[in-house]
PDB file of N, CA and C in Angstrom:
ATOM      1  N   UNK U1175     -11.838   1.722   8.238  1.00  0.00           N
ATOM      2  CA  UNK U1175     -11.477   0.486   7.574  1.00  0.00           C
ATOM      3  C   UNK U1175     -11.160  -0.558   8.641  1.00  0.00           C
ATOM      4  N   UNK U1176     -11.827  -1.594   8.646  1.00  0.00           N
ATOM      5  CA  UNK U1176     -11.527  -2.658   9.519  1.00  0.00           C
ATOM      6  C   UNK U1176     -10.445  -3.568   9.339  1.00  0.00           C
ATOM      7  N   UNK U1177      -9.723  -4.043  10.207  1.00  0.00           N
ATOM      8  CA  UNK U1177      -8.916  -5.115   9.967  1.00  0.00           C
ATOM      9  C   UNK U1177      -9.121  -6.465   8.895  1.00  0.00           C
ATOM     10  N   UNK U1178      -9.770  -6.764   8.852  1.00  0.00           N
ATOM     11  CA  UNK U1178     -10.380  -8.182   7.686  1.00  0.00           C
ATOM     12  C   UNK U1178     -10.249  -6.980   6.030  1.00  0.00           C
ATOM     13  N   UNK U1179     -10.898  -5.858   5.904  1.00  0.00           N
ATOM     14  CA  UNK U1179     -10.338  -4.908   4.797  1.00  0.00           C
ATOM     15  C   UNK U1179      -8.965  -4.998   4.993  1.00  0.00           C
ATOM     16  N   UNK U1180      -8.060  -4.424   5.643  1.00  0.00           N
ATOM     17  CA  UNK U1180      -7.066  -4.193   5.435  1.00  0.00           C
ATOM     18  C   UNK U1180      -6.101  -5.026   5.119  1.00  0.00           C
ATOM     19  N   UNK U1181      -6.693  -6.807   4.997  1.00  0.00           N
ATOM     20  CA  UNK U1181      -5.991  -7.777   5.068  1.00  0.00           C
ATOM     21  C   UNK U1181      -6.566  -8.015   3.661  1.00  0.00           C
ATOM     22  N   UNK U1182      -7.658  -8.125   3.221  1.00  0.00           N
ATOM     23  CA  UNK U1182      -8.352  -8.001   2.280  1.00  0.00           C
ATOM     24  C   UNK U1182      -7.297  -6.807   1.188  1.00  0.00           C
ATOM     25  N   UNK U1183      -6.831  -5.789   1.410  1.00  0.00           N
ATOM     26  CA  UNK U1183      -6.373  -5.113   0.645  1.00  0.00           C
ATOM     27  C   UNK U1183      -5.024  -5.400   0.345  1.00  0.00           C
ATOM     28  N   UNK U1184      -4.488  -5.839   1.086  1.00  0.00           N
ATOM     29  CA  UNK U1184      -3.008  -6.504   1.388  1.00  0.00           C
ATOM     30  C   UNK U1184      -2.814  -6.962   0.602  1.00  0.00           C
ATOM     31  N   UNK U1185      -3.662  -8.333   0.899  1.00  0.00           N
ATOM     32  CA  UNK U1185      -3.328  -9.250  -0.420  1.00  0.00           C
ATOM     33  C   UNK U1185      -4.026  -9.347  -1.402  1.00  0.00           C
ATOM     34  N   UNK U1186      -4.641  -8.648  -1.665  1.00  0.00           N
ATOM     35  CA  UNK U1186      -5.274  -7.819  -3.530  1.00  0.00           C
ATOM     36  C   UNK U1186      -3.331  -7.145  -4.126  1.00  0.00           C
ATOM     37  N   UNK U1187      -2.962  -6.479  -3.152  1.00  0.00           N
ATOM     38  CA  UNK U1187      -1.467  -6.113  -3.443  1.00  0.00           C
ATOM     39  C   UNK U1187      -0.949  -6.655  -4.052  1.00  0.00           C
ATOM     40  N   UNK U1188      -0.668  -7.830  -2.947  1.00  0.00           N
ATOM     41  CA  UNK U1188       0.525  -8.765  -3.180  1.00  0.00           C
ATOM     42  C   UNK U1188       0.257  -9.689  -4.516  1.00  0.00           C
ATOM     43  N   UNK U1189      -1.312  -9.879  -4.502  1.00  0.00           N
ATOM     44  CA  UNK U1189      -1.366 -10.945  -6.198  1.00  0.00           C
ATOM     45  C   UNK U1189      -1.284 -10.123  -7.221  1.00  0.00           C
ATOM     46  N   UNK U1190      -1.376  -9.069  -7.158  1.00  0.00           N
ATOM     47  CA  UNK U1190      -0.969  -8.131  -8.487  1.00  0.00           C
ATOM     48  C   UNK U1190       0.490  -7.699  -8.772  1.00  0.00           C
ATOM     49  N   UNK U1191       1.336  -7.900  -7.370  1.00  0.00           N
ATOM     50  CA  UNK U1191       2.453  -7.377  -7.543  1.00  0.00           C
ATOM     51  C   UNK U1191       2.979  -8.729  -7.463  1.00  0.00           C
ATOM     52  N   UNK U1192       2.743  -9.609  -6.956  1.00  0.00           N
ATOM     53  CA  UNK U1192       3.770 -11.254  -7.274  1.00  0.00           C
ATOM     54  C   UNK U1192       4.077 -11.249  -6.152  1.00  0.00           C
ATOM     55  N   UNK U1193       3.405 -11.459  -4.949  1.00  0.00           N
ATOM     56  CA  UNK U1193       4.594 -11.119  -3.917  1.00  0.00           C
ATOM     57  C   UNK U1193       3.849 -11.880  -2.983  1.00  0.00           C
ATOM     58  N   UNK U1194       4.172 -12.578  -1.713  1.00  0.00           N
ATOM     59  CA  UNK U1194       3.735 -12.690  -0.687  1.00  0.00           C
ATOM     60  C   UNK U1194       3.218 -11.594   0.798  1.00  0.00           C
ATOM     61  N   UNK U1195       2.427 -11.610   1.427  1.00  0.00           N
ATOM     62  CA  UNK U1195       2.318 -10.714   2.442  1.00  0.00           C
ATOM     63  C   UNK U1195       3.109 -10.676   3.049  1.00  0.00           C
ATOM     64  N   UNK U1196       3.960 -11.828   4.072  1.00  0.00           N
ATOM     65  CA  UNK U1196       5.446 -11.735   4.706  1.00  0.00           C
ATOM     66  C   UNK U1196       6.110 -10.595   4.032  1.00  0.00           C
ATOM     67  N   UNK U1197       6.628 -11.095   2.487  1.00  0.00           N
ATOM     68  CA  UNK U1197       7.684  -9.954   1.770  1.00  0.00           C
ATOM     69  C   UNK U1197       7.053  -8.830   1.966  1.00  0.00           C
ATOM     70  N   UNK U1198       5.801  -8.861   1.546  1.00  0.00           N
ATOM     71  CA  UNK U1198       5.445  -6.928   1.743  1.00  0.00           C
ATOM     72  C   UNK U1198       5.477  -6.153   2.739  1.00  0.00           C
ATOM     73  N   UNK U1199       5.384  -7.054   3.994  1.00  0.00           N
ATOM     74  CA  UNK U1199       5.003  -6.311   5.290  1.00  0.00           C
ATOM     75  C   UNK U1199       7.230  -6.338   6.008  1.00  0.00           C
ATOM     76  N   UNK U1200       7.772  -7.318   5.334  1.00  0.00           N
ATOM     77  CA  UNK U1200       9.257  -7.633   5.515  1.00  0.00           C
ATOM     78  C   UNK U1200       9.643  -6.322   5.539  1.00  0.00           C
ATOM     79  N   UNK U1201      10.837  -6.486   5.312  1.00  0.00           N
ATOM     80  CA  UNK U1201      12.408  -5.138   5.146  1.00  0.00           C
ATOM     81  C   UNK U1201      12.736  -5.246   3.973  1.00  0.00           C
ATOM     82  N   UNK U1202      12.507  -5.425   2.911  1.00  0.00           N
ATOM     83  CA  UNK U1202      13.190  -5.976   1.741  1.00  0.00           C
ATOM     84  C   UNK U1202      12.501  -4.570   0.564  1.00  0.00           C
ATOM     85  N   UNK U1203      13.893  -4.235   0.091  1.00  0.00           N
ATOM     86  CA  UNK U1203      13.769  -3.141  -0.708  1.00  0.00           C
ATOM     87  C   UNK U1203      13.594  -3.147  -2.233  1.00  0.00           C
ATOM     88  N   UNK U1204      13.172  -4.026  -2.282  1.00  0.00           N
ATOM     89  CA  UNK U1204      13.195  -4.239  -4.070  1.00  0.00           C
ATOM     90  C   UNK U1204      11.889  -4.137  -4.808  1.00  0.00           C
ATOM     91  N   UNK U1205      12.207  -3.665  -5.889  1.00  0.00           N
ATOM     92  CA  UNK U1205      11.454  -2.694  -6.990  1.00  0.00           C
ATOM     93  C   UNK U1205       9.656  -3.135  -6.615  1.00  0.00           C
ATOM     94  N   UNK U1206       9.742  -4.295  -6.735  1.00  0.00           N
ATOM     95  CA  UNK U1206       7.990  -4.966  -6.467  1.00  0.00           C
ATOM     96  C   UNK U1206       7.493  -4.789  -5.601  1.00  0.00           C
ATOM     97  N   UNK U1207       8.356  -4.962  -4.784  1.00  0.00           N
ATOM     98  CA  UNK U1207       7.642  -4.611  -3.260  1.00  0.00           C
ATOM     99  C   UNK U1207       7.261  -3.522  -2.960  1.00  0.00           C
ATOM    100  N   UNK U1208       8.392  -2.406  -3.060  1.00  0.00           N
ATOM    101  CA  UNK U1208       7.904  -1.374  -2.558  1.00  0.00           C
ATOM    102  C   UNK U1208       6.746  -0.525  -3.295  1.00  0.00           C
ATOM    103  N   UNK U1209       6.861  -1.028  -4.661  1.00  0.00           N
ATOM    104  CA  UNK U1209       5.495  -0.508  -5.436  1.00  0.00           C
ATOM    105  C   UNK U1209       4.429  -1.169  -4.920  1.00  0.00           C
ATOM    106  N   UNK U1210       4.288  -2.178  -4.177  1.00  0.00           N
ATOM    107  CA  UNK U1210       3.233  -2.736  -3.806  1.00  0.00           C
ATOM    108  C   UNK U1210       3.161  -2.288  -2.834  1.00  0.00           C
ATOM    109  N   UNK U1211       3.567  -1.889  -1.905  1.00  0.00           N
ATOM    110  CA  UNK U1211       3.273  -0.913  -0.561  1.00  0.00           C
ATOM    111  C   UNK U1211       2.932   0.089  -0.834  1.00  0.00           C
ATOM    112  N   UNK U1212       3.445   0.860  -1.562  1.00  0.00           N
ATOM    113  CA  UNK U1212       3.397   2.069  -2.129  1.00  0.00           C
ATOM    114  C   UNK U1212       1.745   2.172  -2.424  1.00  0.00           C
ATOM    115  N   UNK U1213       1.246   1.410  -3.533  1.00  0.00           N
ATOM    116  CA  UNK U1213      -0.473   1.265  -4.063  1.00  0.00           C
ATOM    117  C   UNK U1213      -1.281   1.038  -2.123  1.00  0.00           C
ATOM    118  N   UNK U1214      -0.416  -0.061  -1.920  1.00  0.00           N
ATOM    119  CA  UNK U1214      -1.769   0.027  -0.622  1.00  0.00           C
ATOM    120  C   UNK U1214      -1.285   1.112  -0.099  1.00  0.00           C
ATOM    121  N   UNK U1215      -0.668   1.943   0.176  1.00  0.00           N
ATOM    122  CA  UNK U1215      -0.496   3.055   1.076  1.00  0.00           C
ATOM    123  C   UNK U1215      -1.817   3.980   0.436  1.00  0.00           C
ATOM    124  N   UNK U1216      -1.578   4.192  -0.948  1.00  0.00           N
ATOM    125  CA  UNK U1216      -2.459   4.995  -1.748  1.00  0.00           C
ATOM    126  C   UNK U1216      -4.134   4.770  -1.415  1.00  0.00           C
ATOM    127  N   UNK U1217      -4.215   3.682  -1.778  1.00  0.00           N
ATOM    128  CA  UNK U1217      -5.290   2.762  -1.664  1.00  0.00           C
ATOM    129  C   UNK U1217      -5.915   2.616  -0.294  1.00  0.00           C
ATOM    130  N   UNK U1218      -5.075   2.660   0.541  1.00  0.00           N
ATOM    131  CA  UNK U1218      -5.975   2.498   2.097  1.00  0.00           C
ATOM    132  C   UNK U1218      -6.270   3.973   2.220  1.00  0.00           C
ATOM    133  N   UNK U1219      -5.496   4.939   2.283  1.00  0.00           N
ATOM    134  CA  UNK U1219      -5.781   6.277   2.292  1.00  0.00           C
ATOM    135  C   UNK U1219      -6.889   6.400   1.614  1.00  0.00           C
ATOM    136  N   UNK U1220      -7.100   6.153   0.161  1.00  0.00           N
ATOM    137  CA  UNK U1220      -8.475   6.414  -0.281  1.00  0.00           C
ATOM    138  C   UNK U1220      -9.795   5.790   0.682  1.00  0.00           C
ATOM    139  N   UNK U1221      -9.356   4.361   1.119  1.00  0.00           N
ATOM    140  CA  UNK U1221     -10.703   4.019   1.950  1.00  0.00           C
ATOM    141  C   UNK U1221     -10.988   4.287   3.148  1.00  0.00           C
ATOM    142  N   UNK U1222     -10.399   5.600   3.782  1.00  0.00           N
ATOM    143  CA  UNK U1222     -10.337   5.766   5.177  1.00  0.00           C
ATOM    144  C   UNK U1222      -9.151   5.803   6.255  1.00  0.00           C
ATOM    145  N   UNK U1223      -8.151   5.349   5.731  1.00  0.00           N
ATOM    146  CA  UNK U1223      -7.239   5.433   6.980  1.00  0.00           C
ATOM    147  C   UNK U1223      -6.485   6.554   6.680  1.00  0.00           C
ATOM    148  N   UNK U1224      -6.047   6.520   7.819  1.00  0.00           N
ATOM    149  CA  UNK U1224      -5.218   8.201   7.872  1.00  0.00           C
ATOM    150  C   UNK U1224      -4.140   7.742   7.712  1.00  0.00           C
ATOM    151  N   UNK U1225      -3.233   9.161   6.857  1.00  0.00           N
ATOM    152  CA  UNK U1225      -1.755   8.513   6.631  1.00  0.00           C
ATOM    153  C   UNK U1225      -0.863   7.678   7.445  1.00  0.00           C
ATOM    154  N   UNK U1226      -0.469   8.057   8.845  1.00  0.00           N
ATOM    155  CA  UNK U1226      -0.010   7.427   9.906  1.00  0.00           C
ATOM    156  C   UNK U1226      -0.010   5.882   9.900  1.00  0.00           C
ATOM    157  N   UNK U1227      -1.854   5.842  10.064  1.00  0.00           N
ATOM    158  CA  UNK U1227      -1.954   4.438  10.224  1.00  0.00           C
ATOM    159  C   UNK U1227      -1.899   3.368   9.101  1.00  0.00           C
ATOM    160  N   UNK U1228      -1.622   3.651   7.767  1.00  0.00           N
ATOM    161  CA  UNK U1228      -1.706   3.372   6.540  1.00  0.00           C
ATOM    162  C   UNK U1228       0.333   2.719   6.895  1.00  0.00           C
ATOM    163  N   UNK U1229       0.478   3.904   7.220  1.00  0.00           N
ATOM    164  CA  UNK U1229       2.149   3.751   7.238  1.00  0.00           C
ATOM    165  C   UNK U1229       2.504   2.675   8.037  1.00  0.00           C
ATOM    166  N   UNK U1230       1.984   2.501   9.216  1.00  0.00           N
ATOM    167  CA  UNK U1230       1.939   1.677  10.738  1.00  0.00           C
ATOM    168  C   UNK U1230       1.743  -0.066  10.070  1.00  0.00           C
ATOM    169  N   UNK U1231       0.892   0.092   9.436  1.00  0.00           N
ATOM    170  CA  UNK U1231       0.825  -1.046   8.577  1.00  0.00           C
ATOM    171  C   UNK U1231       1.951  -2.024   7.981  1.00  0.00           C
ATOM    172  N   UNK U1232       2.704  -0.923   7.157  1.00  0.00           N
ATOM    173  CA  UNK U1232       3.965  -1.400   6.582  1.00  0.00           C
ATOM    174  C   UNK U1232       5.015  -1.317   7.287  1.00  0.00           C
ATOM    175  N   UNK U1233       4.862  -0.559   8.403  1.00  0.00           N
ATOM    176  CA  UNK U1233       6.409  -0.227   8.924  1.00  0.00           C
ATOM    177  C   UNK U1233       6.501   0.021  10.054  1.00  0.00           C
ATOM    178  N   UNK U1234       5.981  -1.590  11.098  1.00  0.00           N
ATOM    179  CA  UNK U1234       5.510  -1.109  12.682  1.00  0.00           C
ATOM    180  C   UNK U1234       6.660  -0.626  13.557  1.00  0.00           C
ATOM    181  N   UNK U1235       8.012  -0.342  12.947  1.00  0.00           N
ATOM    182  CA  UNK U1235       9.267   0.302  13.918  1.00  0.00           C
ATOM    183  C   UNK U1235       9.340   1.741  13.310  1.00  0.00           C
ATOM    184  N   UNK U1236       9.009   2.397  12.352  1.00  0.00           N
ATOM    185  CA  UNK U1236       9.427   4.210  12.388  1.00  0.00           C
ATOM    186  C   UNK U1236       8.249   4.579  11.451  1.00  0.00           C
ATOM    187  N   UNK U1237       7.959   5.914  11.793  1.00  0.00           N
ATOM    188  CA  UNK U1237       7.116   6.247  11.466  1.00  0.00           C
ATOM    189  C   UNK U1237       7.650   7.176  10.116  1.00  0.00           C
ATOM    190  N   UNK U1238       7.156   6.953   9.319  1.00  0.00           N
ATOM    191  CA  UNK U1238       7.489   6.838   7.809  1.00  0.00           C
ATOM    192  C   UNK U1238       6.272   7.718   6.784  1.00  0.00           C
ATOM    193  N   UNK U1239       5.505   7.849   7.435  1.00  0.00           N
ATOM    194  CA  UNK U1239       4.330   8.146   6.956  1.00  0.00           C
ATOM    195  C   UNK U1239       4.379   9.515   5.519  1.00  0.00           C
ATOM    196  N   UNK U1240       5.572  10.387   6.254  1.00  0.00           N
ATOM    197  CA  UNK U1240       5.556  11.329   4.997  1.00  0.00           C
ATOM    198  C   UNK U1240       6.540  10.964   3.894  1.00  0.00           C
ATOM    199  N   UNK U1241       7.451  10.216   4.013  1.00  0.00           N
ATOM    200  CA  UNK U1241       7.907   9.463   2.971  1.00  0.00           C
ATOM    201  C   UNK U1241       6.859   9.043   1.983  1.00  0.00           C
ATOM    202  N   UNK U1242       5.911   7.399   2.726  1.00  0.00           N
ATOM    203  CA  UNK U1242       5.122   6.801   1.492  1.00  0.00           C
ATOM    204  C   UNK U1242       4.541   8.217   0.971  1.00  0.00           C
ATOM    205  N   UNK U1243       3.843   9.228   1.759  1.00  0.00           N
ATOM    206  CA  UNK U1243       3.101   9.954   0.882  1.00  0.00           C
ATOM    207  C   UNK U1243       3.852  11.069  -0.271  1.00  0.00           C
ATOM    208  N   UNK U1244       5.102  11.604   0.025  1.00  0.00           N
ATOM    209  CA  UNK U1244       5.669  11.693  -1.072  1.00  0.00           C
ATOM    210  C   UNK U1244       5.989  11.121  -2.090  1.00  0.00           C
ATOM    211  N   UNK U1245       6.643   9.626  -1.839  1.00  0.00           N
ATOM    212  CA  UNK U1245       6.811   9.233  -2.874  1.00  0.00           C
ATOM    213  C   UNK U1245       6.002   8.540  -3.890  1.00  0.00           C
ATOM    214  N   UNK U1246       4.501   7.701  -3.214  1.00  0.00           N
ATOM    215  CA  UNK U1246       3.621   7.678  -3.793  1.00  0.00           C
ATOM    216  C   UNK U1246       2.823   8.925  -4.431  1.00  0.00           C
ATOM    217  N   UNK U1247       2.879  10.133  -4.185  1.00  0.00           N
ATOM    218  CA  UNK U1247       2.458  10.875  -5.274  1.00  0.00           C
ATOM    219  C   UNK U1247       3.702  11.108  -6.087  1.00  0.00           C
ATOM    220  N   UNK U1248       4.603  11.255  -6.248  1.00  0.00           N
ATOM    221  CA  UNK U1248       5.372  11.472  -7.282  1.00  0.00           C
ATOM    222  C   UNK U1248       5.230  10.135  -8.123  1.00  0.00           C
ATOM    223  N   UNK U1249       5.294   8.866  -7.626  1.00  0.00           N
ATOM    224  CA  UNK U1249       5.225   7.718  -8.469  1.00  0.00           C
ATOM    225  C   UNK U1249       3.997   7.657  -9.478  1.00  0.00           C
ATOM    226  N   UNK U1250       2.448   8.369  -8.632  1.00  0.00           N
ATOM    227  CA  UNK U1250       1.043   8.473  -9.135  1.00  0.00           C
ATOM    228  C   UNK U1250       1.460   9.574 -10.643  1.00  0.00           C
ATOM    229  N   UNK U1251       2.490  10.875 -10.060  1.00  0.00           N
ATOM    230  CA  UNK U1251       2.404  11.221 -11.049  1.00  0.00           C
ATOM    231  C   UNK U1251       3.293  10.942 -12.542  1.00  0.00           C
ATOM    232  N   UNK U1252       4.243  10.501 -12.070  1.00  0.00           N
ATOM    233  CA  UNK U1252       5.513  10.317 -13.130  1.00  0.00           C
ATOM    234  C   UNK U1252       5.497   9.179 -13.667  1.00  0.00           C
ATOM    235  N   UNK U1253       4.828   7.619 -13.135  1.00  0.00           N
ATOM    236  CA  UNK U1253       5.528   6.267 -13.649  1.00  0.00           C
ATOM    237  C   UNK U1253       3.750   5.847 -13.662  1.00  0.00           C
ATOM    238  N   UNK U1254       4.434   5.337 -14.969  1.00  0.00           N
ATOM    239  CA  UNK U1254       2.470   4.627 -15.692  1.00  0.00           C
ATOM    240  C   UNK U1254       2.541   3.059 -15.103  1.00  0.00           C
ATOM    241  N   UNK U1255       3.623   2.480 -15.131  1.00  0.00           N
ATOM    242  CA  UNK U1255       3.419   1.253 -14.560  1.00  0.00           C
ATOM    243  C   UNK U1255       2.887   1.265 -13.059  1.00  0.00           C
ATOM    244  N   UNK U1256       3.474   1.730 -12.076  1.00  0.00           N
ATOM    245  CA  UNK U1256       2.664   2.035 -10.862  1.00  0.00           C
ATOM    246  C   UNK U1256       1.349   2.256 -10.796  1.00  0.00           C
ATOM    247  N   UNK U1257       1.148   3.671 -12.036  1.00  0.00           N
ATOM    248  CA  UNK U1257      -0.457   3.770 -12.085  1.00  0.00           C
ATOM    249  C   UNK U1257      -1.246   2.691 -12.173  1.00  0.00           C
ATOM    250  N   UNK U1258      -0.697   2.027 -13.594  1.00  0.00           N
ATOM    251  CA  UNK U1258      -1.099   0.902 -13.868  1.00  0.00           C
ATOM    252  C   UNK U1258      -1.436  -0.401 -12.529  1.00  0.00           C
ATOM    253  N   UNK U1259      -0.551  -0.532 -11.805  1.00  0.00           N
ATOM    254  CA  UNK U1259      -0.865  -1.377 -10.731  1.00  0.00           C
ATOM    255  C   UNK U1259      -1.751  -0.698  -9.698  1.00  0.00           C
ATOM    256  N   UNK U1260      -1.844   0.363  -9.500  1.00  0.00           N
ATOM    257  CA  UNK U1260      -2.766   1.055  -8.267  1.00  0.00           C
ATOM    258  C   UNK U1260      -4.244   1.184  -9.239  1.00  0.00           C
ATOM    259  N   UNK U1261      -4.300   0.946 -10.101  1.00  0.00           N
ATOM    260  CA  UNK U1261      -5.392   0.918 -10.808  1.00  0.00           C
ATOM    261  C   UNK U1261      -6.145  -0.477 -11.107  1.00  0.00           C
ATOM    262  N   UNK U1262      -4.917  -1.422 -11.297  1.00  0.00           N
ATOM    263  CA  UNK U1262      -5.231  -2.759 -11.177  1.00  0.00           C
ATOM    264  C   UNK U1262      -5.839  -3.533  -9.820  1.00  0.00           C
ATOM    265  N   UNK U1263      -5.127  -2.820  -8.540  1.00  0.00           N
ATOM    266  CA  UNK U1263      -5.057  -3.477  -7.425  1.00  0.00           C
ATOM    267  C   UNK U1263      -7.037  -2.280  -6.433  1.00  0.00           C
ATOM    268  N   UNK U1264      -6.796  -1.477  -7.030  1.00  0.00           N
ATOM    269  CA  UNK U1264      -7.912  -0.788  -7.115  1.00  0.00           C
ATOM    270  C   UNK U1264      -9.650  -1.274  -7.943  1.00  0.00           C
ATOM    271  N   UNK U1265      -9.485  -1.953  -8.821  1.00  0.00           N
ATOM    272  CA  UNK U1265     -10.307  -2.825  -9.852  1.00  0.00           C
ATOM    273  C   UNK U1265     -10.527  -4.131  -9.031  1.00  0.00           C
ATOM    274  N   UNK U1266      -9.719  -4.799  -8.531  1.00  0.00           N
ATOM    275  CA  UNK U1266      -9.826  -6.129  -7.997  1.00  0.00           C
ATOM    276  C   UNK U1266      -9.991  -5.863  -6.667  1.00  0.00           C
ATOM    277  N   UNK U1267      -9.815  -5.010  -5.459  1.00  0.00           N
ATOM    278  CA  UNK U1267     -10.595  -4.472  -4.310  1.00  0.00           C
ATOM    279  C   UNK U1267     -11.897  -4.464  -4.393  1.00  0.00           C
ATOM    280  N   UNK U1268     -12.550  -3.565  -5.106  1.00  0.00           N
ATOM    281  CA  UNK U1268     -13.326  -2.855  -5.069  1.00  0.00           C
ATOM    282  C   UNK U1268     -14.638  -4.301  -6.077  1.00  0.00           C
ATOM    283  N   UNK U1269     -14.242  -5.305  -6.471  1.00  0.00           N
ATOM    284  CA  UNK U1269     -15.084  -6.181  -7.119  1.00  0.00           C
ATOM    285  C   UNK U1269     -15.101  -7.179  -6.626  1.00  0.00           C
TER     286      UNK U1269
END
C-alpha cells in the first residue's frame, strides 16, 4: 500500500466518522475517533499492510499494534455500529 492510499484511506475514515485527520492521527480518546482508527487499522490490514505498520500510522510513539488488533476484532465481532462504519468506510475506499 502506498502512501497517497494510505492518505486516501485516512480520510475515507475521517468523513464517515466526522472527524478531521489531525484528530485521528492526535491523542484524543473519544468514542469517534478511536472507532475511526480502529476501521482503518482493519481496513489497511485488509489492503496489505502488516499489523505493525498499520499501527505506526496511528501511533508514531509506542508500538500498539496488538492492542488495535484485539480490540478491533472484538469490536468486528460484538458492536454493529462499528461494523456498520468499517463497512461504510470500506464501500467508499474501494469506489
Amino acid at each position: 500500500m502506498r502512501n497517497d492510499e494510505i492518505f486516501r484511506l485516512l480520510d475515507v475514515c475521517c468523513r464517515a466518522s466526522g472527524c478531521s485527520r489531525k484528530a485521528l492521527l492526535g491523542g484524543c480518546r473519544r468514542r469517534p475517533l478511536m472507532a475511526a482508527r480502529y476501521a482503518f487499522f482493519v481496513l489497511a490490514m485488509e489492503h496489505g499492510l502488516r499489523q505493525y505498520e498499520a499501527a505506526w500510522w496511528l501511533n508514531r510513539s509506542k508500538n500498539v499494534s496488538f492492542h488495535y488488533r484485539k480490540t478491533a476484532a472484538a469490536l468486528l465481532e460484538s458492536d454493529a455500529g462499528f461494523r456498520s462504519l468499517v463497512a461504510k468506510v470500506r464501500e467508499r475506499y474501494e469506489n
